[in-house]
């Protein structure tokens, strides 16, 4: 399946734009025009610009014929926002979202996760589930997702094909796991078999998107306990050789950490110490292109090591609460260590495919860090900060910080149009017109009219859902529109 | 405004019914019929009963003419569930939902809350906001809410009138506050003025619903620091004299607790000790009809006292996280002390008007209790337990445990019809037909078809929203239908 990536016309987006400048600051651009060329790249941003000014002044400068331009306007109160980056999501686990009982990580893997993942070697089931995941995450404004697939090559390739077809930017990882932690029915036969299968998915992705312009492969050791040391080392070598990104899990819960220390003693790895991070480092997997999911319980020394190697962290608050893993001190990783962090839904350790829900939970969980042992006021993440993590932070984490996550000339147009509900004088909700997705109302964000822009954005973060995401574009292409 | 409480026909509800039996157990009744008479009371529940059996066997037994009966069927996969009880919600604060910045309780009251509440003395604004709150909470399946209004008598009475008109069961509390904690512009002039104003709202409610069959007054000292000791004592006496329920806040955050200890020393109150709970007890406010919101930081001695007095607790997890108050050890209050607990949205300390969101957050926050200091596995609340709190627990907390919260003969029909999304073989969502609220799809609960009933309910708890609440009834009357 090949994607028709380039739509035929240049585009002008008009109205209000909101995006992150730095961690704790959003920029609000009103009466602004953003010009996106046929390749999906932002070529101009003009403040104080309405449609006539755009047509009369900017189009001639860009050499764009009027007939060749599509104009997309945000209505009063609506705004364009960068698409969300989900830095950690397991596509095959989606049918289990919300189903985890009272389990914790290792038990949850065996009870719920491995059986579901293994069952997706059946092509029809994989197509059904992956179609649903992509459509669902797009509807929540996820323009880029770092996916874990399964160990199965053909269904992993199918996930890549489907992302290409639906137009979602994605990192696609075939899951590598050859240790006896995994059941017999769901495990790579050997390190060599694991490497060969990984190379097969890399080759497939290269065949459908040679420049990796939308889809790129990501080397994906599941997590240390699921891999033998030879496999970890060979994956480290493969990452070095291919310059591809790497994703894995680290320090999610305490029994897992104890297991790593048991399985990978210093005497085996030759690592500087017996820590979890040192195992990855010794295998050549701790690099600037590495995304480490969770990082809930990093020691001070591990945080130093992760920072020194320039590896990135995917914070997954929904999952960490649901599986009783812990509360990651994200703001300290960000500010004290300078570690780049993004947000992950971690479906289905996380119960929701929405990055907005992950942002909301990041703010709430950070308050638990603040009133927890050793916590401080400065551990609290604000609305601006969680939105930064959901966009710029995530983009940088997956190695796309120069391409997406904000509105800048030279970046690509990965964006969502956000609309909030308006409350009439009689207390009823303003009707949403059909053109932009009528039914079901505007969701749970109720704007009375006196709220400032930052207050409206706060309402969106705390009460918003996919009903507020009216349209979604990736690389300039419209990939979702609310029904 | 008088309510037309009784609809003209008897009703038969057919299909699947799910409700709590005990704290950790849901009962699933399939192919069942529930018969509700014109007064809204459940008069029969028949298992293994379809429409013909209901018509042929049960209607004659009940002496109901066929023409006089409305039949409401849950479709395959849908189920009836008891309406939610919100045991703690501040109606006037609704416009501030999601707006709290990084503030904590005392600062939040002054910055956001008092100005908003005071502004609702303007009748048009009060009507607009209260209309919205009632319509919004009904749409989320809240069939009964324990409301705090403001200090203003006429807008408090308006809230009662509007609940009556929309058909939402409610406890309506005029807020009592006469201490200097409150600003000059928003405070009762004296204890006597506070009592007189409270009596005025009680008289008004008696005038519109003499038997308190749908709307009842609740004596509402805001919280100890907002009241003088004379006012607390007079409210205790009023509660004794009228046998009305009481609602207030307790031990929400640590600076508040320190303030109570400073304002109400033993030497002043004559209490058994200087604790927060003892202040209420000394004023005669700690009774079986009392609902205490939050109870995050109760000492062992206070928990004993609350249990001994039979007072109830409203657990407000969204608010406790948002305002950095703490994590209440709810399961210990329930199991170790036998304290009756319900859930509160605590809008707008809580950011959401949804009791389902409160249930979800109760489960998540309980996991933070479990991995927090001194926490244990047994601190975790399961899906069944949070749904019990949202229905039976809440009903008992607000003194309606014999009337609502479950499906039993003799109880009143306060219920919601729940529908989940179904995923087709091609991975797209099954269309929702127009009759039951078409647009916007079925929300974020995706059922693939292989899930067990408990798994479907878990998906609803973790991913559901108002889109899954198709219809809502209070006392047999249809009060909300999804658009």
Coordinates of N, CA and C in Angstrom, one line a residue, chain B residues 16 74-79 453 456:
Chain B
X16 N -30.1 -6.5 29.9 CA -29.0 -6.7 30.9 C -29.0 -5.6 31.9
X74 N -32.9 -2.7 26.4 CA -31.5 -2.5 26.2 C -31.1 -3.4 25.0
X75 N -30.4 -2.9 24.0 CA -30.0 -3.8 22.9 C -28.8 -4.7 23.4
X76 N -28.6 -5.7 22.6 CA -27.4 -6.6 22.8 C -26.2 -5.8 23.2
X77 N -25.6 -6.1 24.3 CA -24.3 -5.4 24.7 C -24.6 -4.2 25.5
X78 N -25.8 -3.6 25.5 CA -26.1 -2.5 26.3 C -26.5 -3.0 27.7
X79 N -26.4 -2.1 28.7 CA -26.9 -2.6 30.0 C -27.4 -1.4 30.8
X453 N -18.1 -10.0 30.2 CA -18.8 -8.8 30.8 C -18.0 -8.0 31.8
X456 N -15.8 -5.8 29.8 CA -16.5 -4.7 29.2 C -16.7 -3.6 30.2

